[in-house]
Coordinates of C-alpha atoms (C1' of nucleotides) in Angstrom, one line a residue:
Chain A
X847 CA 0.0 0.0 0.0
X848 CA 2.6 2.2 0.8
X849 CA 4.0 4.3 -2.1
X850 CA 1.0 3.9 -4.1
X851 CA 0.2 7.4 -5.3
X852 CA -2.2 9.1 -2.7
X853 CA -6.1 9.1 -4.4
X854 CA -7.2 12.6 -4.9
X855 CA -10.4 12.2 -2.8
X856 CA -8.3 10.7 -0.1
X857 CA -5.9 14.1 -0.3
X858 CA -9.3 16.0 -0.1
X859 CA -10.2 14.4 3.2
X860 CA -6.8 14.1 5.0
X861 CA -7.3 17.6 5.7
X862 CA -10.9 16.6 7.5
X863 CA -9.0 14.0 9.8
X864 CA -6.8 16.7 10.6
X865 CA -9.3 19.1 12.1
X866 CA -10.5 15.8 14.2
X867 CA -7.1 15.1 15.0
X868 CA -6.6 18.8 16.5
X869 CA -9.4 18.8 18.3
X870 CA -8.4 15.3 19.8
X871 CA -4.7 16.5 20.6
X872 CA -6.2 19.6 22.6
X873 CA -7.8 17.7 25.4
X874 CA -5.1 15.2 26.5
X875 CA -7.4 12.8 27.7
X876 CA -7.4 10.7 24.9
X877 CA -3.7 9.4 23.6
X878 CA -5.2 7.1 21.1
X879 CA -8.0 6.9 18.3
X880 CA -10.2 4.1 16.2
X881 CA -11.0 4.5 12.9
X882 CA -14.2 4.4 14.3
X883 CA -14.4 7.2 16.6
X884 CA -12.8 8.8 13.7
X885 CA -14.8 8.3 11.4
X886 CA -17.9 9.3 13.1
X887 CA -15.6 13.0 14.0
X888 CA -14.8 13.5 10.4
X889 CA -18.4 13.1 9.4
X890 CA -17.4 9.5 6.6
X891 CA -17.2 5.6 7.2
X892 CA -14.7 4.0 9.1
X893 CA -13.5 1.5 6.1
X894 CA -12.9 4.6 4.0
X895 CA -10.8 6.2 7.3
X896 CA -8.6 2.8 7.1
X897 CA -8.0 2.7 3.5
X898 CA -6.9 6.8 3.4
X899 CA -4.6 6.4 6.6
X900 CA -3.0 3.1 4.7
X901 CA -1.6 5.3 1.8
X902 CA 0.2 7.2 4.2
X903 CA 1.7 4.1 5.6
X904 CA 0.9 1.6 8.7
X905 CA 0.5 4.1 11.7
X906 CA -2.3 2.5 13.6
X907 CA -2.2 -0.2 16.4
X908 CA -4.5 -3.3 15.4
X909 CA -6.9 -3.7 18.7
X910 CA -5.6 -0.3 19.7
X911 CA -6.0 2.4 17.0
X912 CA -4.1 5.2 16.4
X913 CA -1.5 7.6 18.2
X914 CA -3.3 11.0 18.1
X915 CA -0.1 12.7 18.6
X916 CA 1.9 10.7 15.7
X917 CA -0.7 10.7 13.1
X918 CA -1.6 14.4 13.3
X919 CA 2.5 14.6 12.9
X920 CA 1.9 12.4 10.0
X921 CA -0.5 14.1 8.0
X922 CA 1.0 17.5 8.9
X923 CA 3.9 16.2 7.0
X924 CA 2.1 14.6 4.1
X925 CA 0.5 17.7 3.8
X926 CA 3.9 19.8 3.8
X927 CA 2.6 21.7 6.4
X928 CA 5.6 21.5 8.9
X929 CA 6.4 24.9 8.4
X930 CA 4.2 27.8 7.6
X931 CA 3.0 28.6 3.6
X932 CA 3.5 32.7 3.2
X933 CA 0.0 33.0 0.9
X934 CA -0.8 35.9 -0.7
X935 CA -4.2 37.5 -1.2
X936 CA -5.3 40.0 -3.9
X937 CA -8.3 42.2 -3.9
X938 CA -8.9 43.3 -0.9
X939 CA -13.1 43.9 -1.0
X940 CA -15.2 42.9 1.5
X941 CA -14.2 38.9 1.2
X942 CA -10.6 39.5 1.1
X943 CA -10.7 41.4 4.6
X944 CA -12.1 38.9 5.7
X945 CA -9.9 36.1 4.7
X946 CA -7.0 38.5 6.0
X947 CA -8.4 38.7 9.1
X948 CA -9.3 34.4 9.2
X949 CA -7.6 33.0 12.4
X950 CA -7.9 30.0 11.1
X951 CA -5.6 30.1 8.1
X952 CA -2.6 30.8 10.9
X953 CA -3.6 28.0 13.3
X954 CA -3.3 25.5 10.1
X955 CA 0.4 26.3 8.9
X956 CA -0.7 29.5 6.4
X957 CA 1.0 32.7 7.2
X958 CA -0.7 35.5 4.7
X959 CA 2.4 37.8 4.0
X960 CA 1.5 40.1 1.6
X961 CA -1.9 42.0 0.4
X962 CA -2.6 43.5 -3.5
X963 CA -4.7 45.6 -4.7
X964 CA -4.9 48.4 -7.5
X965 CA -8.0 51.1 -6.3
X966 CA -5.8 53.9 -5.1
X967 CA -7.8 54.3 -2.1
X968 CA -6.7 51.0 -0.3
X969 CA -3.3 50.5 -2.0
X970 CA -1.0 51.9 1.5
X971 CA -3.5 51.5 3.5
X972 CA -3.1 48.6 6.7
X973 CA -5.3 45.5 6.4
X974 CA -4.2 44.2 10.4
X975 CA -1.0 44.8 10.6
X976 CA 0.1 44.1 6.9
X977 CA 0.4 47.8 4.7
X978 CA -1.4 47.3 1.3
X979 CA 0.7 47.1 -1.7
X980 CA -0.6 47.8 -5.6
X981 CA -0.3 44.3 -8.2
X982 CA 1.9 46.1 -10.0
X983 CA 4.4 45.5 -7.5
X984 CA 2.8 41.7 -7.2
X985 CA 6.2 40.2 -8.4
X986 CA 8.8 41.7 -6.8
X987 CA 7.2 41.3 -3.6
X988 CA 6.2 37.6 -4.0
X989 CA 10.1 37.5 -4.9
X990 CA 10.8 38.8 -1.1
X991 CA 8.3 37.4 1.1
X992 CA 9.2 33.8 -0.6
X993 CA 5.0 33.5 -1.4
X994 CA 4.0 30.2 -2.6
X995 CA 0.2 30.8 -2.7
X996 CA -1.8 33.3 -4.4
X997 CA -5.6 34.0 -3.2
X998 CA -7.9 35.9 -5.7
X999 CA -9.9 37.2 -3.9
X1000 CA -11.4 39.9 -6.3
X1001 CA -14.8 40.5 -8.5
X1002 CA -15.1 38.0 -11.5
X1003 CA -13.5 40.5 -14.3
X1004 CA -10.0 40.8 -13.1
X1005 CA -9.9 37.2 -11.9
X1006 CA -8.1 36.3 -15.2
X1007 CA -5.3 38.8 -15.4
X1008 CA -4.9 38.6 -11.8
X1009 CA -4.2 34.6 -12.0
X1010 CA -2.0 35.3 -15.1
X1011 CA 0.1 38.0 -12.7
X1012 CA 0.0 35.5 -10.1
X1013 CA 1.6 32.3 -12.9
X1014 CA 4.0 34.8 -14.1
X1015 CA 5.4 35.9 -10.6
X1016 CA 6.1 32.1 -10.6
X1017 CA 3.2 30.7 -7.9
X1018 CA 2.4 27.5 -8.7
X1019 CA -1.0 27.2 -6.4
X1020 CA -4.2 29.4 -6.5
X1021 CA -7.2 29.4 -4.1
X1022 CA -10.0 31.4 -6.3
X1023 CA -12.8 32.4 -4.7
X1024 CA -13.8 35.2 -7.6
X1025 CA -17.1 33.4 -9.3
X1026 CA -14.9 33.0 -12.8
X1027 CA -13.0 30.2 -14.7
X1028 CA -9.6 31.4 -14.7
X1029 CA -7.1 29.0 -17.1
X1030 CA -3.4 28.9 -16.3
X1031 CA -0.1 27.4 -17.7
X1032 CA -0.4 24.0 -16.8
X1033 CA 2.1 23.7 -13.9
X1034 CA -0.2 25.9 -11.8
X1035 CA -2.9 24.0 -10.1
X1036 CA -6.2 26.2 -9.4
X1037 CA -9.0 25.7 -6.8
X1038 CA -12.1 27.3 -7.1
X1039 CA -14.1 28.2 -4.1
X1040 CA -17.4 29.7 -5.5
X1041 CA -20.0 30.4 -2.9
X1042 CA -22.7 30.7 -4.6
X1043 CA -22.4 27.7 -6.5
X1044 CA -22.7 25.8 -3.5
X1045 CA -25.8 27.2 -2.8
X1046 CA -27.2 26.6 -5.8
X1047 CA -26.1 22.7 -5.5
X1048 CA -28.2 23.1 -2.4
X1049 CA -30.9 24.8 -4.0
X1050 CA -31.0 21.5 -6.6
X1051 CA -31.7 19.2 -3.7
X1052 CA -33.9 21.0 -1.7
X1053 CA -36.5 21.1 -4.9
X1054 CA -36.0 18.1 -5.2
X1055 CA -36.7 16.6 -1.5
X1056 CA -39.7 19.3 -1.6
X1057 CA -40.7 17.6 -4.8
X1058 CA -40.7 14.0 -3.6
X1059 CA -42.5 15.4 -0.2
X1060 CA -45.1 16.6 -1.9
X1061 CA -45.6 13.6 -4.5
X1062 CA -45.5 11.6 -1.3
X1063 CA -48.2 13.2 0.2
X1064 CA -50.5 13.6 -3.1
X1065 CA -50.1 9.9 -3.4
X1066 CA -51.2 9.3 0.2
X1067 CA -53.9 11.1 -0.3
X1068 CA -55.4 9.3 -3.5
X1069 CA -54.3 5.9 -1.4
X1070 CA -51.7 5.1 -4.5
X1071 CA -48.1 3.6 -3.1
X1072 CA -45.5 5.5 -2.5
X1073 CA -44.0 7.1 -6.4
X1074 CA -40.1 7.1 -4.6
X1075 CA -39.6 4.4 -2.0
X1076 CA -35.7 5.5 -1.3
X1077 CA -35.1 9.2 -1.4
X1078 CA -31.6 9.0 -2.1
X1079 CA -29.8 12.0 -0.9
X1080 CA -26.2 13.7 -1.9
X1081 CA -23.2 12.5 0.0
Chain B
X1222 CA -31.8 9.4 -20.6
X1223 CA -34.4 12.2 -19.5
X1224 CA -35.9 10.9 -16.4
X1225 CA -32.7 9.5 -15.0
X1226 CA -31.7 10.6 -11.9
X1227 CA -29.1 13.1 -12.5
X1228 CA -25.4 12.2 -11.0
X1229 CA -24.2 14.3 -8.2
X1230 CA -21.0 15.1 -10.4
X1231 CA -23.3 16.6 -13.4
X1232 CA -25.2 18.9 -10.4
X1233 CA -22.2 20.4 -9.2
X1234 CA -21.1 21.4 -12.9
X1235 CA -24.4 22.7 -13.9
X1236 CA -24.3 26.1 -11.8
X1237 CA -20.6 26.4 -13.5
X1238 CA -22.3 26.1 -17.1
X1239 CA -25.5 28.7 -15.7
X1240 CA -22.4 30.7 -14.7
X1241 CA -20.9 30.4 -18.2
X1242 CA -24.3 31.4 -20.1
X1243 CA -25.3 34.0 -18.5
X1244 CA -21.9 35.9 -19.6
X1245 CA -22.9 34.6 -22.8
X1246 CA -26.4 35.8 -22.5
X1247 CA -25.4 39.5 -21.4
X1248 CA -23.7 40.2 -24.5
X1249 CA -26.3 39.2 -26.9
X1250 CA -24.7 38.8 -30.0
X1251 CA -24.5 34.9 -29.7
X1252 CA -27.6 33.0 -29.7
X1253 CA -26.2 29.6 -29.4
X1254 CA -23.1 28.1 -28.2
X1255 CA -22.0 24.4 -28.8
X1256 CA -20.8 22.2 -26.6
X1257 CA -17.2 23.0 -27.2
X1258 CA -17.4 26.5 -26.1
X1259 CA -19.2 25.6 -23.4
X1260 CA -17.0 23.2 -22.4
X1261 CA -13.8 25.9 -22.4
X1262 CA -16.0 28.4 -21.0
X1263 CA -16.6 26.3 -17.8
X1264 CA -13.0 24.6 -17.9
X1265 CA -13.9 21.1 -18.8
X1266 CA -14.3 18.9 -22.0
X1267 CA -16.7 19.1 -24.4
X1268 CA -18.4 15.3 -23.8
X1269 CA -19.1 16.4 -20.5
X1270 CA -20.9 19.1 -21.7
X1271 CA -22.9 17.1 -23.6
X1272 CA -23.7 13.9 -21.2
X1273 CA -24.4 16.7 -18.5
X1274 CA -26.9 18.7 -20.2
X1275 CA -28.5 15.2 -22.2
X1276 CA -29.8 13.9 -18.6
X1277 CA -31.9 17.8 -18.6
X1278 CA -33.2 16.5 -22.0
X1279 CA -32.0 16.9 -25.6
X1280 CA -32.5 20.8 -25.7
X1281 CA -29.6 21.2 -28.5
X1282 CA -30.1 21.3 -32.1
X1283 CA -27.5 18.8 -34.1
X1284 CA -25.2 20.7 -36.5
X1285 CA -25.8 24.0 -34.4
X1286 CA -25.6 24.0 -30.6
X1287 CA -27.8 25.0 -27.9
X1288 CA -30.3 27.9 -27.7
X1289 CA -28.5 29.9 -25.0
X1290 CA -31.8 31.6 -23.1
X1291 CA -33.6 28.6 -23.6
X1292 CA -30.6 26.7 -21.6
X1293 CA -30.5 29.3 -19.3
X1294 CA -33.9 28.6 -18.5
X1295 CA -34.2 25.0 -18.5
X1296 CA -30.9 24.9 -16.0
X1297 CA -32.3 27.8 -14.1
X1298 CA -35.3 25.8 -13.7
X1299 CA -33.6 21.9 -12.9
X1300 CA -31.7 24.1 -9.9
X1301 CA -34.9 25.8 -8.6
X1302 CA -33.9 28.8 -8.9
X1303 CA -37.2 30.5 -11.0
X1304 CA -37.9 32.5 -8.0
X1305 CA -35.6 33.8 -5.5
X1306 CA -34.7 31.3 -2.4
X1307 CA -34.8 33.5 1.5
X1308 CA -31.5 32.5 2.8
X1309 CA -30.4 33.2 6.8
X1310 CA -27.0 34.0 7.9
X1311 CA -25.8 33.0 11.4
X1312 CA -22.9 34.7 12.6
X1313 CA -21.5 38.4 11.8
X1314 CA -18.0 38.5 12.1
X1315 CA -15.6 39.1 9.3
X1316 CA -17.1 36.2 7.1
X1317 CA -21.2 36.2 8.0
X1318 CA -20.6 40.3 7.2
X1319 CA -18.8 39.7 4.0
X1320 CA -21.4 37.0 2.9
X1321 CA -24.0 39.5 4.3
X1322 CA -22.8 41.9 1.7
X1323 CA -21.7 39.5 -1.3
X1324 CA -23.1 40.8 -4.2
X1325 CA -23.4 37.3 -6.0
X1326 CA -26.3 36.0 -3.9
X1327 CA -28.7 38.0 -5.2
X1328 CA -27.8 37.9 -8.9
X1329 CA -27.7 34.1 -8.9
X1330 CA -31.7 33.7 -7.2
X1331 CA -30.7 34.2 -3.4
X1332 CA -32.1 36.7 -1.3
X1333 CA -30.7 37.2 2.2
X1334 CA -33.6 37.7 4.4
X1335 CA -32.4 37.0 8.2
X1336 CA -29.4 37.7 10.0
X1337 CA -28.4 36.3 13.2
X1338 CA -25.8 36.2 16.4
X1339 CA -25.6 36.2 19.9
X1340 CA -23.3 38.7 20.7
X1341 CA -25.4 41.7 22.2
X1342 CA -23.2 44.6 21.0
X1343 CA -24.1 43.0 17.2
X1344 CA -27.7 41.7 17.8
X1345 CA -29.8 45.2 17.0
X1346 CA -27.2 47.1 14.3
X1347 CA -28.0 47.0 11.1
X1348 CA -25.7 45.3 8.2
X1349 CA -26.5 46.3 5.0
X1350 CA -30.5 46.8 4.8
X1351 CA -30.9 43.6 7.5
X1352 CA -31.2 44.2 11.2
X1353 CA -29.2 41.5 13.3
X1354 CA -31.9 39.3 15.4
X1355 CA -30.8 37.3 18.2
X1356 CA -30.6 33.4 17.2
X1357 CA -33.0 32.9 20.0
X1358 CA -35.8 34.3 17.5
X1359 CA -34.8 32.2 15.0
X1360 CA -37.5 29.9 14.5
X1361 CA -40.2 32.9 15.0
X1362 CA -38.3 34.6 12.0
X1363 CA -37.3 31.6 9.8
X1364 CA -41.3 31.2 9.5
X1365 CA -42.1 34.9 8.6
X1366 CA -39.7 35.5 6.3
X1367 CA -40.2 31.8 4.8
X1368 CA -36.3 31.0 5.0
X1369 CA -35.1 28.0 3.8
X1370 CA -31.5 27.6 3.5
X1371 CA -29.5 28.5 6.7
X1372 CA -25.5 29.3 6.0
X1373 CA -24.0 28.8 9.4
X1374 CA -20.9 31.7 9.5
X1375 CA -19.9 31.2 13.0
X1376 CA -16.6 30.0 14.9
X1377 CA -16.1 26.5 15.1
X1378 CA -17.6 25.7 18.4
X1379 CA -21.2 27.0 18.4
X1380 CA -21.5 25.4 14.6
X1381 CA -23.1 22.3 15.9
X1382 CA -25.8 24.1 18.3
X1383 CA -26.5 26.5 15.5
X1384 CA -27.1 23.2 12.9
X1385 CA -29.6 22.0 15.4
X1386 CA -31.3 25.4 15.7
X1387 CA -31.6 25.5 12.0
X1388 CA -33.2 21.7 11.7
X1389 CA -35.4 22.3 14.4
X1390 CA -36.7 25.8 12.7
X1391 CA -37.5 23.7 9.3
X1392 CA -34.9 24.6 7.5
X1393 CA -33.7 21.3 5.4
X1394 CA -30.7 23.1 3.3
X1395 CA -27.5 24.3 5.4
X1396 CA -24.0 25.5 4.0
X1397 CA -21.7 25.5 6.6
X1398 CA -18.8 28.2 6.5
X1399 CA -17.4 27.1 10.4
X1400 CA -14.2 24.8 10.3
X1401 CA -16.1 22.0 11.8
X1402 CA -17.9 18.7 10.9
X1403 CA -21.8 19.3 11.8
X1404 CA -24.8 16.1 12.3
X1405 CA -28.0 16.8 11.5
X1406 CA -30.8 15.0 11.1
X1407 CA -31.2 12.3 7.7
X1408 CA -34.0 15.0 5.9
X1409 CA -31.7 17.8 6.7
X1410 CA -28.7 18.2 3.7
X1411 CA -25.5 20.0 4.8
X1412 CA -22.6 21.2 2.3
X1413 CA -19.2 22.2 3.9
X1414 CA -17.0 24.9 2.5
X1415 CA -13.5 25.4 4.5
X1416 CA -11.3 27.7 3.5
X1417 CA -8.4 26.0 5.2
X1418 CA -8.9 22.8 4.0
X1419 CA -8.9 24.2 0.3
X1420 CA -5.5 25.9 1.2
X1421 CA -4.0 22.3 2.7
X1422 CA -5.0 20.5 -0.3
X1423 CA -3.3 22.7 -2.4
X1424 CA -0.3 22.6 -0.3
X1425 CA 0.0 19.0 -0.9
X1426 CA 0.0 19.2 -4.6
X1427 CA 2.4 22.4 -4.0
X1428 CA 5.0 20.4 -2.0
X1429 CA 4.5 17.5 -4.3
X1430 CA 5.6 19.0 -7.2
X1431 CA 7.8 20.5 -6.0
X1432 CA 9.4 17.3 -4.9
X1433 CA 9.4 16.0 -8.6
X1434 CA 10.7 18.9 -9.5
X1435 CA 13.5 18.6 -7.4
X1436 CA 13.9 14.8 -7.9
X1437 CA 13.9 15.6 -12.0
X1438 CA 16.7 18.7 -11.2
X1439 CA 18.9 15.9 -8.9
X1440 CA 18.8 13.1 -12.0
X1441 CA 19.1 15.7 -14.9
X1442 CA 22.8 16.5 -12.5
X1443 CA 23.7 13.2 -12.0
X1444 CA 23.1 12.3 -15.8
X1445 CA 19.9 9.8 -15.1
X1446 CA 16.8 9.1 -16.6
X1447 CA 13.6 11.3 -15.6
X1448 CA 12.8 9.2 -12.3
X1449 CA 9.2 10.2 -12.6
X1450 CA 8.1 11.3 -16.4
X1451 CA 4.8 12.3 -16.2
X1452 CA 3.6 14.2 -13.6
X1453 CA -0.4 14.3 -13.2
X1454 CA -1.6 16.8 -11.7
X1455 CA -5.3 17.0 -10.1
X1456 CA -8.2 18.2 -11.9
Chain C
dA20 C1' -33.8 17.7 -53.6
dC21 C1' -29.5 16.2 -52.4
dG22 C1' -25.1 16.0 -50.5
dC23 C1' -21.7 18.1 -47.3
dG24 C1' -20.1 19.7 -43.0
dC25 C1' -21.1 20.5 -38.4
dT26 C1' -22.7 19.2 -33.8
dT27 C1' -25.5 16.6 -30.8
dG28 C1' -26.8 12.5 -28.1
dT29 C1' -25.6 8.2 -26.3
dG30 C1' -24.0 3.3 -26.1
dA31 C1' -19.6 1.0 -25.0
dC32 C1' -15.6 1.1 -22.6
dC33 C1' -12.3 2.6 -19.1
dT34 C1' -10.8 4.5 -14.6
dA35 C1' -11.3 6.0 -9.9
dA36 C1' -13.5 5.6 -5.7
dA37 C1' -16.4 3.4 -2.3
dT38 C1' -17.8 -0.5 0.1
dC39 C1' -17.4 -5.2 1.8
dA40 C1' -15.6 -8.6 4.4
dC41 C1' -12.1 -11.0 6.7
dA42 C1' -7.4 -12.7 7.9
dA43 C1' -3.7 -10.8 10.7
dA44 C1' -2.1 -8.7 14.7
dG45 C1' -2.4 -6.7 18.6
dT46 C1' -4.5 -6.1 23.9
dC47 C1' -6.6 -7.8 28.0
dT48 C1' -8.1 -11.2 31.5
dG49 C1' -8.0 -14.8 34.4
Chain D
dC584 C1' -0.2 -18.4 28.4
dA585 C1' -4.5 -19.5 26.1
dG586 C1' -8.5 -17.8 24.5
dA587 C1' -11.7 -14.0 23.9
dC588 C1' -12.1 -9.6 22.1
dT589 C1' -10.7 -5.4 19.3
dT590 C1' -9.3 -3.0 15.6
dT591 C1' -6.3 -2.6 11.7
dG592 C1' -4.9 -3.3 6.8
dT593 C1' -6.1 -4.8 2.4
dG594 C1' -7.6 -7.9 -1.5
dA595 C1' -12.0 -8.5 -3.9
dT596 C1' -16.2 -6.5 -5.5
dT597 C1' -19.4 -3.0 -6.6
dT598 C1' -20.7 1.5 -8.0
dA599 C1' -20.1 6.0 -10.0
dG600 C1' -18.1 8.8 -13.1
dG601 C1' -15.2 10.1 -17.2
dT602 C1' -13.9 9.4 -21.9
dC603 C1' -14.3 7.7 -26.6
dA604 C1' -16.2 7.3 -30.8
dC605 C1' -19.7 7.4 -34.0
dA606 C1' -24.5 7.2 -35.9
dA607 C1' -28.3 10.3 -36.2
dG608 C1' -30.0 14.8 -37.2
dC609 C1' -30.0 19.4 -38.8
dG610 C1' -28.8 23.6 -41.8
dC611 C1' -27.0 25.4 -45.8
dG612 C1' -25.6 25.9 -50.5
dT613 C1' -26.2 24.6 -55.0

DNA sequence: ACGCGCTTGTGACCTAAATCACAAAGTCTG
DNA sequence: CAGACTTTGTGATTTAGGTCACAAGCGCGT
C-alpha cells in the first residue's frame, strides 16, 4: 500500500481527519483513536478512514487504533505543512478582509504575507498589521516574502489577469474564490471556491426533496403507493 | 436518458455552465453556443458538456448547438432557482458580514432575508438593509420570512448548536462556513466549504511538485533518466 | 432535392473511488 | 499463556463517473 500514489479524494479528506485530530490532541485525555471514533468526528465511514490512513503508511495499532499525537504529525507532513506557507491574497473587498483577518488560516500552517490591490484608495492602507501594496508590485514582492500561494480574492472580471500575474510571478498554487473560470499554464494548479455555486447545489436538492415530499403526500392522499420508496440524498 | 436521476458530479457542474451562459447571454450577440465552447468556458471537456446537459433532456439542435436563453432557462429551472430562495446567515464577524454583503447571492436567485448572532453589541445594528436578530428568534423569524437555506458563519464551536437550531426551525438546506464537521438529522442536507482545507489541499499538490521537481533537477545532474516522467496533476 | 459539413446524443468502454468482508495482529483477562 | 475480544490493513467486488467514438440529425448551399 505504501508508495501507491495518494487518491485525490483521499488528499481531499486528509485535511478533515486533521481538524479531528486537532481537536483530539487539545484535550489530552485521549492518547489514542479508532478508525471508528474517527470516522464518526470527520463526518465519513470507518472502512474509508482505514483505507486513506494506509496510503500514508501503517500508523495504527490493530486492537488499539491510532496515536493522536503521531498521526496528526503524519499528516501534517504529508501535507507539507511542517512549516508555515507565506499566501498571498489579492483584492482586498469585502471577502478579502475577511480572509486577511481568518484565524484559522494561521492556526493550520498559512502565514498570509502580503496584500494586493490596485483602487488607489486601499493601496497603503493597513489590512491588520500588513500595509497594502498595488499588483503592480505583485512580483517583486512575492520574490521577497518567498509567497508560494496566491488567493484571488477579487470581482469576476480581473480574476483572469490577476491569476495570469499570479503564474507569471512564478506561484504554482491558486485558491479562487472570484465566481470565474480562470485558465493557467499547466504547472499551476487552481482551486475554485465559489460560494454561490454551493448554494445553488443546495438549491437542486432541496427542490428536489420538496418535490418527492409533496408527490408523497399527493399519493397518500389518492391511497396510491409510494411514487419514490428510497429518497436518495447527496453525500 | 431524460428521467434518470441526475449524478451528483453533473449537479455540481451545472451552476458552473449557468455561470458560463449568463456571460454569454449579457452580451447578446450569440444566440447559441456548442458544446465546445461551453466546455472551455466552464473549464472542462466538451463530452461532459454534452452527457451533462443530455440527462436535462435533448435541448440542442444537431449541427448548431444549444439555444442559449432557452438553456438558461431550462438549467435555471432543474436548480430551482425560477424564484428567489430566502437564505439566513448566522454569525457576523468578518465572514457572516462579508457574505451578508456579497453581491453574488442575489444575482444568482438568493435573497438574504435573516441575520443572526448572539453577541449583544451585534444583535440590533444594522448590516446592509438587515437588522441583526438574536438566534433565540430564529424559528419565529425563519417562518415569517419563509427561509429555507440557513449558512451557518460562525466560529467553530457554536457550529453544531446553530445546525440543530436550524433543523429544528424547518430549515432542510444548510452551508456550513465554520471549520467543523456538523450532524443533522437524515431529511436535513448539509454542504461544507472550509477555506483551510482548500489551502491544505493545495499545499499538498504544491510540496508535491515541488518534490518531482527537485527529484527531476537531482537526476538531470547526475546524468539519469527522468525518475518520474509524467507528472499528473489534479483536476 | 440532395449531399456536405457540423454538432448533438448516447451506447460502449475505461478509470477511480467506495464498500465489503475477513485474515492478521495486537491487547486484556483470568 | 491460552483464548476472547478489538481493531487494523487490504484484497475483492461494486458503484459512480469520465472518456471515446460514431451514428443520427440538422442547416445550408447549390
Amino acid at each position: 500500500m505504501r508508495n501507491r500514489p495518494i487518491p485525490e479524494a483521499t488528499v481531499a479528506r486528509l485535511p478533515v481527519y486533521l481538524q479531528a485530530l486537532l481537536s483530539l490532541a487539545e484535550d489530552r485525555r485521549q492518547m489514542t483513536v479508532s478508525s471508528d471514533e474517527l470516522a464518526q468526528m470527520a463526518g465519513v465511514n470507518a472502512a474509508k478512514v482505514r483505507k486513506d490512513l494506509s496510503y500514508l503508511g501503517s500508523y495504527g495499532t490493530r486492537g488499539v487504533g491510532y496515536d493522536v499525537e503521531y498521526l496528526l504529525y503524519q499528516i501534517t507532513r504529508e501535507l507539507g505543512l511542517t512549516q508555515d506557507l507565506p499566501a498571498a491574497i489579492i483584492g482586498l473587498g469585502n471577502l478579502g478582509r475577511a480572509l486577511a483577518s481568518f484565524k484559522g488560516f494561521a492556526e493550520r500552517g498559512f502565514k498570509i504575507s502580503a496584500l494586493f490591490d490596485v483602487d488607489d484608495s486601499v493601496v497603503g492602507t493597513n489590512v491588520g498589521r500588513i500595509k497594502v501594496r498595488h499588483l503592480d508590485d505583485l512580483k517583486d514582492i512575492v520574490a521577497e516574502e518567498g509567497v508560494v500561494i496566491g488567493i484571488i480574492a477579487t470581482p469576476p472580471a480581473p480574476a483572469q489577469l490577476v491569476a495570469e500575474r499570479l503564474a507569471d510571478a512564478g506561484i504554482k498554487s491558486i485558491l479562487n474564490f472570484a465566481p470565474a473560470v480562470v485558465k493557467v499554464p499547466p504547472d499551476v494548479t487552481v482551486r475554485k471556491v465559489d460560494l454561490s455555486i454551493e448554494l445553488q447545489i443546495l438549491s437542486f436538492y432541496q427542490q428536489r426533496n420538496q418535490a418527492i415530499a409533496t408527490a408523497r403526500e399527493a399519493s397518500r392522499r389518492l391511497g396510491t403507493s409510494d411514487p419514490s420508496p428510497q429518497a436518495r440524498r447527496p453525500h
